[in-house]
Coordinates of C-alpha atoms in Angstrom, one line a residue:
Chain A
X1 CA 200.0 -120.3 -40.8
X2 CA 197.2 -117.8 -41.2
X3 CA 193.9 -118.5 -39.5
X4 CA 190.8 -117.1 -41.2
X5 CA 187.8 -116.4 -38.9
X6 CA 184.7 -117.1 -40.9
X7 CA 182.1 -116.4 -38.2
X8 CA 182.1 -115.3 -34.6
X9 CA 179.3 -115.7 -32.0
X10 CA 179.2 -114.4 -28.4
X11 CA 178.6 -117.5 -26.2
X12 CA 178.6 -117.9 -22.4
X13 CA 180.6 -114.7 -21.7
X14 CA 183.2 -115.6 -24.3
X15 CA 183.8 -115.7 -28.0
X16 CA 183.2 -118.6 -30.3
X17 CA 185.0 -118.5 -33.7
X18 CA 184.6 -120.7 -36.7
X19 CA 188.0 -120.8 -38.3
X20 CA 189.7 -122.1 -41.5
X21 CA 193.3 -122.5 -42.3
X22 CA 195.5 -124.4 -44.7
X23 CA 197.2 -127.4 -43.2
X24 CA 200.7 -128.3 -44.5
X25 CA 200.2 -131.9 -43.3
X26 CA 196.9 -132.5 -45.1
X27 CA 197.6 -130.1 -48.0
X28 CA 194.0 -128.9 -47.7
X29 CA 192.0 -126.2 -46.0
X30 CA 190.9 -127.4 -42.6
X31 CA 188.2 -126.1 -40.3
X32 CA 187.9 -125.8 -36.5
X33 CA 186.2 -123.8 -33.8
X34 CA 187.8 -122.0 -30.9
X35 CA 186.0 -120.7 -27.8
X36 CA 187.8 -118.5 -25.3
X37 CA 186.4 -116.8 -22.2
X38 CA 186.4 -113.0 -22.0
X39 CA 189.7 -111.7 -20.7
X40 CA 193.4 -111.6 -21.7
X41 CA 194.4 -115.2 -21.0
X42 CA 196.5 -117.1 -21.8
X43 CA 193.8 -119.7 -20.9
X44 CA 194.3 -123.5 -20.3
X45 CA 192.5 -125.3 -23.1
X46 CA 191.1 -128.6 -24.2
X47 CA 191.2 -130.0 -27.7
X48 CA 188.1 -132.1 -28.6
X49 CA 188.3 -134.8 -31.2
X50 CA 184.9 -135.8 -32.7
X51 CA 183.7 -139.1 -33.9
X52 CA 182.7 -140.7 -37.3
X53 CA 180.7 -138.4 -39.7
X54 CA 181.3 -135.3 -37.6
X55 CA 182.6 -131.9 -38.6
X56 CA 183.8 -129.2 -36.3
X57 CA 180.2 -128.2 -35.8
X58 CA 178.7 -131.2 -34.0
X59 CA 180.5 -130.8 -30.7
X60 CA 180.3 -127.0 -31.0
X61 CA 176.5 -127.0 -31.3
X62 CA 175.4 -130.1 -29.4
X63 CA 177.7 -130.8 -26.4
X64 CA 176.7 -128.0 -24.0
X65 CA 180.4 -127.8 -23.1
X66 CA 180.7 -124.0 -23.1
X67 CA 178.7 -123.4 -20.0
X68 CA 181.2 -125.5 -18.1
X69 CA 184.2 -124.1 -19.9
X70 CA 183.1 -120.7 -18.8
X71 CA 182.7 -122.0 -15.2
X72 CA 186.3 -123.2 -15.2
X73 CA 187.9 -120.6 -17.5
X74 CA 189.0 -123.3 -19.9
X75 CA 189.1 -122.6 -23.7
X76 CA 187.9 -125.2 -26.2
X77 CA 189.3 -126.1 -29.6
X78 CA 187.3 -128.5 -31.9
X79 CA 188.7 -129.5 -35.3
X80 CA 187.0 -131.3 -38.2
X81 CA 187.5 -135.1 -38.4
X82 CA 189.3 -135.2 -41.8
X83 CA 190.3 -133.3 -44.8
X84 CA 187.5 -132.7 -47.2
X85 CA 186.6 -131.4 -50.6
X86 CA 187.3 -132.1 -54.2
X87 CA 190.6 -133.9 -54.9
X88 CA 190.4 -135.6 -51.5
X89 CA 189.7 -139.3 -51.6
X90 CA 186.5 -140.6 -50.2
X91 CA 184.5 -143.7 -49.6
X92 CA 180.7 -144.2 -49.7
X93 CA 180.8 -145.8 -46.2
X94 CA 180.4 -143.5 -43.2
X95 CA 183.4 -145.1 -41.5
X96 CA 186.1 -144.5 -44.0
X97 CA 187.4 -141.4 -45.9
X98 CA 185.9 -137.9 -45.4
X99 CA 184.5 -137.6 -41.9
X100 CA 186.5 -140.6 -40.7
X101 CA 190.2 -139.7 -40.6
X102 CA 190.9 -141.8 -37.4
X103 CA 193.7 -139.4 -36.4
X104 CA 196.4 -141.4 -38.2
X105 CA 198.9 -140.5 -40.9
X106 CA 197.8 -142.6 -43.8
X107 CA 200.6 -144.4 -45.7
X108 CA 198.4 -146.2 -48.3
X109 CA 196.8 -145.0 -51.6
X110 CA 194.5 -143.3 -52.2
X111 CA 194.5 -141.9 -48.6
X112 CA 198.2 -141.0 -48.1
X113 CA 198.5 -137.6 -49.6
X114 CA 195.7 -135.9 -47.5
X115 CA 194.7 -138.1 -44.6
X116 CA 197.4 -137.0 -42.2
X117 CA 195.2 -136.2 -39.2
X118 CA 197.7 -137.3 -36.6
X119 CA 200.2 -134.7 -37.8
X120 CA 197.4 -132.2 -38.5
X121 CA 196.2 -132.2 -34.9
X122 CA 199.5 -132.6 -33.1
X123 CA 201.3 -130.0 -35.2
X124 CA 199.3 -127.8 -37.6
X125 CA 196.2 -127.3 -35.4
X126 CA 198.1 -126.7 -32.2
X127 CA 200.6 -124.3 -33.9
X128 CA 197.7 -122.4 -35.5
X129 CA 195.6 -122.0 -32.4
X130 CA 198.5 -121.2 -30.1
X131 CA 199.6 -118.5 -32.5
X132 CA 196.2 -116.9 -33.1
X133 CA 194.4 -117.1 -29.7
X134 CA 195.3 -116.4 -26.1
X135 CA 195.9 -120.1 -25.2
X136 CA 198.5 -121.6 -22.8
X137 CA 200.3 -124.5 -24.5
X138 CA 201.6 -125.6 -21.2
X139 CA 198.1 -126.2 -19.9
X140 CA 196.6 -128.2 -22.7
X141 CA 194.4 -131.3 -22.5
X142 CA 192.6 -133.4 -25.0
X143 CA 189.3 -135.4 -25.1
X144 CA 187.0 -136.9 -27.6
X145 CA 184.2 -139.2 -28.5
X146 CA 184.2 -142.7 -30.2
X147 CA 186.7 -142.4 -33.1
X148 CA 187.7 -139.1 -31.4
X149 CA 188.1 -140.9 -28.1
X150 CA 190.5 -143.2 -29.8
X151 CA 192.2 -140.1 -31.2
X152 CA 192.4 -138.4 -27.8
X153 CA 193.8 -141.5 -26.1
X154 CA 196.4 -142.3 -28.7
X155 CA 197.6 -138.7 -29.4
X156 CA 197.9 -138.1 -25.6
X157 CA 199.7 -141.4 -24.9
X158 CA 202.2 -140.6 -27.6
X159 CA 202.6 -137.0 -26.7
X160 CA 202.6 -136.5 -23.0
X161 CA 204.7 -133.4 -23.6
X162 CA 201.8 -131.8 -25.6
X163 CA 198.9 -132.8 -23.3
X164 CA 198.6 -132.7 -19.5
X165 CA 195.3 -134.5 -19.3
X166 CA 193.2 -136.9 -21.4
X167 CA 189.7 -138.2 -21.2
X168 CA 187.3 -139.9 -23.6
X169 CA 183.6 -140.7 -24.1
X170 CA 182.8 -144.1 -25.6
X171 CA 186.2 -144.5 -27.2
X172 CA 187.4 -147.1 -29.6
X173 CA 190.2 -148.3 -27.3
X174 CA 191.7 -150.9 -29.6
X175 CA 191.5 -150.6 -33.4
X176 CA 193.4 -153.9 -33.5
X177 CA 190.4 -155.5 -32.0
X178 CA 187.3 -154.2 -33.6
X179 CA 185.7 -154.0 -37.1
X180 CA 185.9 -150.2 -37.3
X181 CA 189.6 -150.4 -36.5
X182 CA 190.3 -153.3 -38.9
X183 CA 188.7 -151.5 -41.8
X184 CA 190.2 -148.1 -41.2
X185 CA 193.7 -149.2 -40.2
X186 CA 193.9 -151.6 -43.1
X187 CA 192.9 -148.8 -45.5
X188 CA 195.1 -146.1 -44.1
X189 CA 198.1 -148.0 -42.7
X190 CA 198.1 -151.3 -44.7
X191 CA 198.0 -154.9 -43.8
X192 CA 201.0 -155.0 -41.4
X193 CA 199.3 -154.9 -38.1
X194 CA 202.5 -154.0 -36.3
X195 CA 202.2 -150.5 -37.8
X196 CA 198.8 -150.2 -36.1
X197 CA 200.2 -150.4 -32.6
X198 CA 201.2 -146.8 -32.5
X199 CA 197.5 -145.9 -33.1
X200 CA 196.0 -148.4 -30.6
X201 CA 195.5 -147.1 -27.0
X202 CA 195.8 -150.6 -25.5
X203 CA 199.0 -151.4 -27.4
X204 CA 200.5 -148.0 -26.4
X205 CA 199.8 -148.7 -22.8
X206 CA 201.3 -152.2 -23.1
X207 CA 204.3 -150.6 -24.7
X208 CA 204.7 -148.1 -21.9
X209 CA 203.7 -144.9 -23.6
X210 CA 202.5 -141.8 -21.7
X211 CA 203.5 -142.9 -18.2
X212 CA 203.1 -139.3 -16.9
X213 CA 199.3 -139.4 -17.0
X214 CA 198.2 -140.0 -13.3
X215 CA 194.8 -141.2 -14.5
X216 CA 192.7 -141.4 -17.7
X217 CA 189.0 -140.9 -17.5
X218 CA 186.7 -142.9 -19.8
X219 CA 182.9 -142.5 -19.8
X220 CA 180.9 -145.3 -21.3
X221 CA 177.1 -145.7 -21.7
X222 CA 175.8 -149.2 -21.1
X223 CA 173.0 -148.8 -23.7
X224 CA 175.6 -148.0 -26.4
X225 CA 174.9 -150.2 -29.4
X226 CA 178.6 -150.2 -30.3
X227 CA 179.8 -151.2 -26.8
X228 CA 180.3 -155.0 -27.2
X229 CA 181.4 -155.1 -30.9
X230 CA 183.5 -152.0 -31.3
X231 CA 184.3 -150.2 -28.1
X232 CA 185.2 -152.9 -25.5
X233 CA 186.5 -150.7 -22.6
X234 CA 187.4 -153.9 -20.7
X235 CA 190.4 -154.2 -23.1
X236 CA 192.0 -150.9 -21.9
X237 CA 191.2 -151.8 -18.2
X238 CA 193.1 -155.1 -18.7
X239 CA 196.0 -153.3 -20.4
X240 CA 196.2 -150.8 -17.6
X241 CA 196.0 -153.4 -14.9
X242 CA 198.8 -155.3 -16.5
X243 CA 200.9 -152.2 -16.9
X244 CA 200.2 -151.0 -13.3
X245 CA 198.5 -147.9 -14.7
X246 CA 195.4 -146.1 -13.5
X247 CA 192.5 -145.8 -15.9
X248 CA 189.0 -145.0 -14.6
X249 CA 186.1 -146.4 -16.7
X250 CA 182.8 -145.1 -15.6
X251 CA 179.9 -147.1 -16.9
X252 CA 176.6 -145.3 -17.1
X253 CA 173.3 -147.2 -17.1
X254 CA 170.9 -146.5 -19.9
X255 CA 173.1 -144.0 -21.8
X256 CA 173.7 -144.6 -25.5
X257 CA 176.3 -143.5 -28.1
X258 CA 174.8 -140.1 -28.9
X259 CA 175.5 -136.5 -28.0
X260 CA 172.8 -136.9 -25.4
X261 CA 175.2 -139.0 -23.5
X262 CA 178.1 -136.6 -24.1
X263 CA 176.2 -133.6 -22.9
X264 CA 175.1 -135.4 -19.8
X265 CA 178.6 -135.9 -18.5
X266 CA 180.6 -133.1 -20.2
X267 CA 180.5 -131.0 -17.1
X268 CA 182.1 -133.7 -15.0
X269 CA 184.9 -134.1 -17.6
X270 CA 185.5 -130.4 -17.6
X271 CA 185.8 -130.5 -13.8
X272 CA 188.2 -133.4 -14.1
X273 CA 190.4 -131.7 -16.6
X274 CA 190.3 -128.4 -14.6
X275 CA 191.9 -130.2 -11.7
X276 CA 194.8 -131.2 -14.0
X277 CA 195.4 -128.1 -16.2
Chain B
X1 CA 145.1 -139.4 -29.2
X2 CA 147.8 -142.0 -29.5
X3 CA 151.4 -140.9 -29.1
X4 CA 154.0 -143.0 -30.9
X5 CA 157.5 -142.9 -29.4
X6 CA 160.0 -143.2 -32.2
X7 CA 163.2 -142.9 -30.2
X8 CA 164.3 -142.7 -26.6
X9 CA 167.6 -141.4 -25.2
X10 CA 168.8 -141.3 -21.6
X11 CA 169.8 -137.7 -21.0
X12 CA 170.8 -135.9 -17.8
X13 CA 169.2 -138.4 -15.4
X14 CA 166.0 -138.4 -17.3
X15 CA 164.3 -139.7 -20.5
X16 CA 164.1 -137.9 -23.8
X17 CA 161.6 -139.2 -26.3
X18 CA 161.0 -138.3 -29.9
X19 CA 157.3 -138.6 -30.5
X20 CA 154.8 -138.6 -33.3
X21 CA 151.0 -138.3 -33.2
X22 CA 148.1 -137.3 -35.5
X23 CA 146.7 -133.9 -34.8
X24 CA 143.0 -133.3 -35.3
X25 CA 143.7 -129.6 -35.7
X26 CA 146.3 -129.8 -38.5
X27 CA 145.0 -133.1 -39.9
X28 CA 148.5 -134.3 -40.2
X29 CA 151.1 -136.3 -38.3
X30 CA 153.0 -133.9 -35.9
X31 CA 156.3 -134.5 -34.2
X32 CA 157.6 -133.3 -30.8
X33 CA 160.1 -134.3 -28.0
X34 CA 159.4 -134.8 -24.3
X35 CA 162.0 -134.9 -21.6
X36 CA 161.1 -135.9 -18.1
X37 CA 163.4 -136.4 -15.1
X38 CA 163.6 -139.8 -13.4
X39 CA 160.8 -140.3 -10.9
X40 CA 157.1 -140.6 -10.8
X41 CA 156.1 -137.0 -11.2
X42 CA 153.8 -135.4 -12.1
X43 CA 156.4 -132.8 -13.1
X44 CA 155.9 -129.1 -13.8
X45 CA 156.8 -128.5 -17.4
X46 CA 157.7 -126.0 -20.0
X47 CA 156.6 -126.0 -23.6
X48 CA 159.2 -124.6 -26.0
X49 CA 158.2 -123.0 -29.3
X50 CA 160.9 -122.8 -31.9
X51 CA 161.7 -120.2 -34.6
X52 CA 161.6 -120.1 -38.3
X53 CA 163.0 -123.2 -40.2
X54 CA 163.2 -125.3 -37.0
X55 CA 161.8 -128.7 -36.3
X56 CA 161.4 -130.3 -32.9
X57 CA 165.1 -131.2 -33.1
X58 CA 166.8 -127.9 -33.0
X59 CA 166.0 -126.9 -29.4
X60 CA 166.4 -130.5 -28.3
X61 CA 169.9 -130.9 -29.6
X62 CA 171.3 -127.3 -29.3
X63 CA 169.9 -125.5 -26.4
X64 CA 171.6 -127.2 -23.5
X65 CA 168.3 -126.9 -21.6
X66 CA 168.2 -130.4 -20.0
X67 CA 171.0 -129.9 -17.6
X68 CA 169.0 -127.0 -16.1
X69 CA 165.7 -128.9 -16.4
X70 CA 167.3 -131.7 -14.4
X71 CA 168.5 -129.2 -11.8
X72 CA 165.0 -127.8 -11.3
X73 CA 163.0 -131.0 -11.9
X74 CA 161.1 -129.4 -14.8
X75 CA 160.0 -131.4 -17.8
X76 CA 160.4 -130.0 -21.3
X77 CA 158.1 -130.4 -24.4
X78 CA 159.3 -129.2 -27.8
X79 CA 157.0 -129.4 -30.8
X80 CA 157.7 -128.9 -34.5
X81 CA 157.0 -125.5 -36.0
X82 CA 154.4 -126.5 -38.6
X83 CA 152.6 -129.3 -40.3
X84 CA 154.8 -130.9 -43.0
X85 CA 154.8 -133.4 -45.7
X86 CA 153.1 -134.2 -49.0
X87 CA 149.7 -132.6 -49.4
X88 CA 150.7 -129.7 -47.0
X89 CA 151.0 -126.4 -48.7
X90 CA 154.5 -124.8 -48.8
X91 CA 156.4 -121.8 -50.0
X92 CA 160.0 -121.6 -51.3
X93 CA 160.8 -118.8 -48.8
X94 CA 162.1 -119.8 -45.3
X95 CA 159.6 -117.5 -43.6
X96 CA 156.3 -118.9 -44.9
X97 CA 154.8 -122.4 -45.0
X98 CA 156.5 -125.5 -43.7
X99 CA 158.8 -124.6 -40.8
X100 CA 157.0 -121.2 -40.4
X101 CA 153.6 -121.9 -38.9
X102 CA 153.6 -118.7 -36.7
X103 CA 151.4 -120.4 -34.1
X104 CA 148.2 -119.1 -35.7
X105 CA 145.1 -120.8 -37.2
X106 CA 145.2 -119.9 -40.8
X107 CA 141.9 -118.8 -42.5
X108 CA 143.3 -118.3 -46.0
X109 CA 143.9 -120.7 -48.9
X110 CA 146.1 -122.6 -49.4
X111 CA 147.1 -122.6 -45.7
X112 CA 143.8 -123.0 -43.9
X113 CA 143.3 -126.7 -43.9
X114 CA 146.6 -127.7 -42.2
X115 CA 148.3 -124.6 -40.7
X116 CA 146.4 -124.6 -37.4
X117 CA 149.3 -124.3 -35.1
X118 CA 147.5 -122.2 -32.5
X119 CA 145.0 -124.9 -31.9
X120 CA 147.6 -127.6 -32.3
X121 CA 149.7 -126.3 -29.5
X122 CA 147.0 -125.2 -27.1
X123 CA 144.8 -128.2 -27.6
X124 CA 146.2 -131.3 -29.4
X125 CA 149.8 -131.1 -28.1
X126 CA 148.9 -130.4 -24.5
X127 CA 146.2 -133.1 -24.5
X128 CA 148.6 -135.6 -25.9
X129 CA 151.5 -134.9 -23.6
X130 CA 149.4 -134.6 -20.5
X131 CA 147.8 -137.9 -21.3
X132 CA 151.0 -139.8 -22.2
X133 CA 153.6 -138.5 -19.7
X134 CA 153.8 -137.7 -16.0
X135 CA 153.2 -134.0 -16.4
X136 CA 151.3 -131.6 -14.2
X137 CA 148.9 -129.4 -16.3
X138 CA 148.5 -127.0 -13.3
X139 CA 152.2 -126.2 -13.4
X140 CA 152.8 -125.5 -17.1
X141 CA 154.8 -122.7 -18.6
X142 CA 155.8 -121.7 -22.1
X143 CA 158.8 -120.1 -23.8
X144 CA 160.3 -119.8 -27.2
X145 CA 162.6 -118.1 -29.7
X146 CA 161.9 -115.5 -32.4
X147 CA 158.8 -116.7 -34.2
X148 CA 158.4 -119.1 -31.2
X149 CA 158.9 -116.2 -28.8
X150 CA 155.9 -114.6 -30.6
X151 CA 154.1 -117.9 -30.2
X152 CA 154.9 -118.2 -26.5
X153 CA 153.8 -114.6 -25.7
X154 CA 150.6 -114.7 -27.7
X155 CA 149.5 -118.2 -26.6
X156 CA 150.2 -117.4 -23.0
X157 CA 148.5 -113.9 -23.0
X158 CA 145.4 -115.5 -24.6
X159 CA 145.5 -118.6 -22.3
X160 CA 146.5 -117.6 -18.7
X161 CA 144.5 -120.6 -17.6
X162 CA 146.8 -122.9 -19.5
X163 CA 150.2 -121.3 -18.7
X164 CA 151.5 -120.0 -15.4
X165 CA 154.7 -118.5 -16.7
X166 CA 156.0 -117.2 -20.0
X167 CA 159.4 -116.0 -21.3
X168 CA 160.9 -115.4 -24.7
X169 CA 164.3 -115.1 -26.5
X170 CA 164.5 -112.6 -29.3
X171 CA 160.7 -112.7 -29.9
X172 CA 158.7 -111.1 -32.7
X173 CA 156.7 -108.9 -30.3
X174 CA 154.4 -107.3 -33.0
X175 CA 153.6 -109.0 -36.3
X176 CA 151.6 -105.9 -37.0
X177 CA 154.8 -103.9 -37.1
X178 CA 157.5 -106.0 -38.9
X179 CA 158.1 -107.5 -42.4
X180 CA 158.0 -111.2 -41.1
X181 CA 154.6 -110.4 -39.5
X182 CA 153.2 -108.6 -42.5
X183 CA 154.1 -111.4 -44.8
X184 CA 152.9 -114.3 -42.6
X185 CA 149.8 -112.7 -41.2
X186 CA 148.6 -111.6 -44.7
X187 CA 149.2 -115.1 -46.0
X188 CA 147.6 -117.0 -43.1
X189 CA 144.9 -114.5 -41.8
X190 CA 144.2 -112.3 -44.8
X191 CA 144.4 -108.5 -45.4
X192 CA 142.2 -107.5 -42.5
X193 CA 144.7 -106.4 -39.9
X194 CA 142.1 -106.3 -37.2
X195 CA 142.2 -110.1 -37.3
X196 CA 145.9 -110.0 -36.6
X197 CA 145.5 -108.4 -33.1
X198 CA 144.8 -111.7 -31.5
X199 CA 148.2 -112.9 -32.6
X200 CA 150.2 -109.8 -31.7
X201 CA 151.7 -109.7 -28.2
X202 CA 151.7 -105.9 -28.1
X203 CA 148.0 -105.6 -29.2
X204 CA 147.0 -108.3 -26.7
X205 CA 148.6 -106.3 -23.9
X206 CA 146.9 -103.2 -25.1
X207 CA 143.6 -105.1 -25.1
X208 CA 144.2 -106.3 -21.6
X209 CA 144.9 -110.0 -22.2
X210 CA 146.7 -112.2 -19.7
X211 CA 146.6 -109.8 -16.7
X212 CA 147.5 -112.6 -14.4
X213 CA 151.1 -112.8 -15.4
X214 CA 153.1 -111.0 -12.7
X215 CA 156.0 -110.5 -15.1
X216 CA 157.1 -111.6 -18.6
X217 CA 160.9 -112.1 -19.2
X218 CA 162.3 -111.3 -22.6
X219 CA 166.0 -111.9 -23.4
X220 CA 167.4 -110.0 -26.4
X221 CA 170.9 -110.0 -27.9
X222 CA 172.1 -106.6 -29.1
X223 CA 174.1 -108.0 -31.9
X224 CA 171.0 -109.7 -33.3
X225 CA 170.7 -108.8 -37.0
X226 CA 166.9 -108.9 -36.8
X227 CA 166.7 -106.5 -33.8
X228 CA 165.8 -103.2 -35.4
X229 CA 163.8 -104.4 -38.4
X230 CA 161.8 -107.4 -37.1
X231 CA 162.0 -107.8 -33.3
X232 CA 161.6 -104.3 -31.8
X233 CA 161.4 -105.1 -28.1
X234 CA 160.8 -101.4 -27.4
X235 CA 157.2 -101.9 -28.7
X236 CA 156.3 -104.4 -26.0
X237 CA 158.0 -102.3 -23.3
X238 CA 155.8 -99.3 -24.5
X239 CA 152.7 -101.4 -24.5
X240 CA 153.4 -102.7 -21.0
X241 CA 154.1 -99.3 -19.6
X242 CA 150.9 -97.9 -21.1
X243 CA 149.0 -100.8 -19.7
X244 CA 150.7 -100.7 -16.3
X245 CA 152.0 -104.2 -16.8
X246 CA 155.4 -105.6 -15.9
X247 CA 157.6 -106.9 -18.7
X248 CA 161.3 -107.3 -18.2
X249 CA 163.5 -107.0 -21.3
X250 CA 167.1 -107.9 -20.7
X251 CA 169.4 -106.6 -23.4
X252 CA 172.6 -108.6 -23.8
X253 CA 175.7 -107.0 -25.4
X254 CA 177.3 -108.8 -28.3
X255 CA 174.8 -111.7 -28.5
X256 CA 173.2 -112.6 -31.8
X257 CA 170.0 -114.4 -32.9
X258 CA 171.5 -117.9 -32.9
X259 CA 171.3 -120.9 -30.5
X260 CA 174.6 -119.7 -29.0
X261 CA 172.5 -116.9 -27.5
X262 CA 169.7 -119.2 -26.3
X263 CA 172.1 -121.6 -24.7
X264 CA 173.9 -118.8 -22.9
X265 CA 170.8 -117.7 -21.0
X266 CA 168.6 -120.8 -21.0
X267 CA 169.7 -121.7 -17.4
X268 CA 168.5 -118.3 -16.2
X269 CA 165.1 -118.8 -17.9
X270 CA 164.7 -122.2 -16.3
X271 CA 165.4 -120.6 -12.9
X272 CA 162.9 -117.9 -13.6
X273 CA 160.2 -120.3 -14.6
X274 CA 161.0 -122.6 -11.7
X275 CA 160.1 -119.8 -9.3
X276 CA 156.7 -119.6 -10.9
X277 CA 155.7 -123.2 -11.5

């Protein structure tokens, strides 16, 4: 799989590349960024999954992550949130279609042919970046925000062989139990809610997935307007308690759902992953 | 002058506000952001002036400054780069008109009535933020990027009573000696180049302005595509040497003109200002 580098910027004593490649899973070109520190590597790395409406650019320009990545010598990979472009299905709403892939493999029309973001991230993206950059696949973690927090949690829980650490900001912890989840999972996976369990962090914990994670760190702002209706971190705390698993939810007074929240705590998440990678 | 707060976000143990007020100088509504740390203050603060095409949002979302501002207890004010909106003159080019105020008071039609960014920043903005937020006017510095680096240098050199410290990223150091300057100063100030000297950092140093600054810090990327044709930091070094003044130009290998350069060194600039405020 060939990776085309469309732009390079020097950033915090390392190299940031904007990249493009063709994904076999989505059947489309896909974009992502990769930052590595100076040096030969191979470097431990974190995959960041973004939230609704984001491209590969939002986290790259707004998170302030690279200063901390440089401090810990951790590389960062940030993909787009869905296939895009002509011939790819879309919806006028911000929470479905392009920019809203939800990190699942769609089975329903019109989404099925291209919306294969679960396979894209876990196979095509990892294969591409591991092949093209000095990254250490044995020291790989994952994190994300909102829809991307859901993606990080579910991809990690299902693939503890691929990811050694996982954290999330303001994640959708249970698509089975919120309006965003209802809408997206119905559209992508169909009416049979049993099929949604493989993409629901709470259900995965109930079902015993990803036992090898010693802890999962969740950061949640208490002024987040989606907290009560969509995010509901108490559901994953309850699932963890029931399963005898450790999940740490840190509730932060006054912080909202924006990148201003993410950037305020991204350094602490890097430190947390650094201990595990 | 009433400041309307249009949005507030908690950010790095402080409060970020998006603000709007009416400027007597520009005769238009103007936008800016203000971040202050938690606590009563009054806080020392830095005014950031942005470059071509920017609004008050670019630095606010992309610079990563607030982590360092929190570390040093320094507040940050970031205004828009020009008046905007219906009834305000504009030009199709990115380097003239809305988004390109160049921090001068225009004397020429069609710019003169609204493009009064020198007076806006030095009078209306400072008066508004000092009145509305817990800021210490006696511990105020200024910095900026590109066109905003030009703004920071010229406003500080002309107003050492207003600003105790000044630094710049990739500044236009001499509008008299570059195409961006030629075009903007001709449009805003007219053909008489003598009138430009008050808005040219090199000329101001030649003319003895701002003697009280013990040092001026300039950060310049060596992979900046505007370096040779527009920025020319060697001109301000020569002017400083001739005037027996200290200016420190730090040249950084591989870095370009983007926010990825700014964010890589913003922490060091905050530390530098913190020593002086």
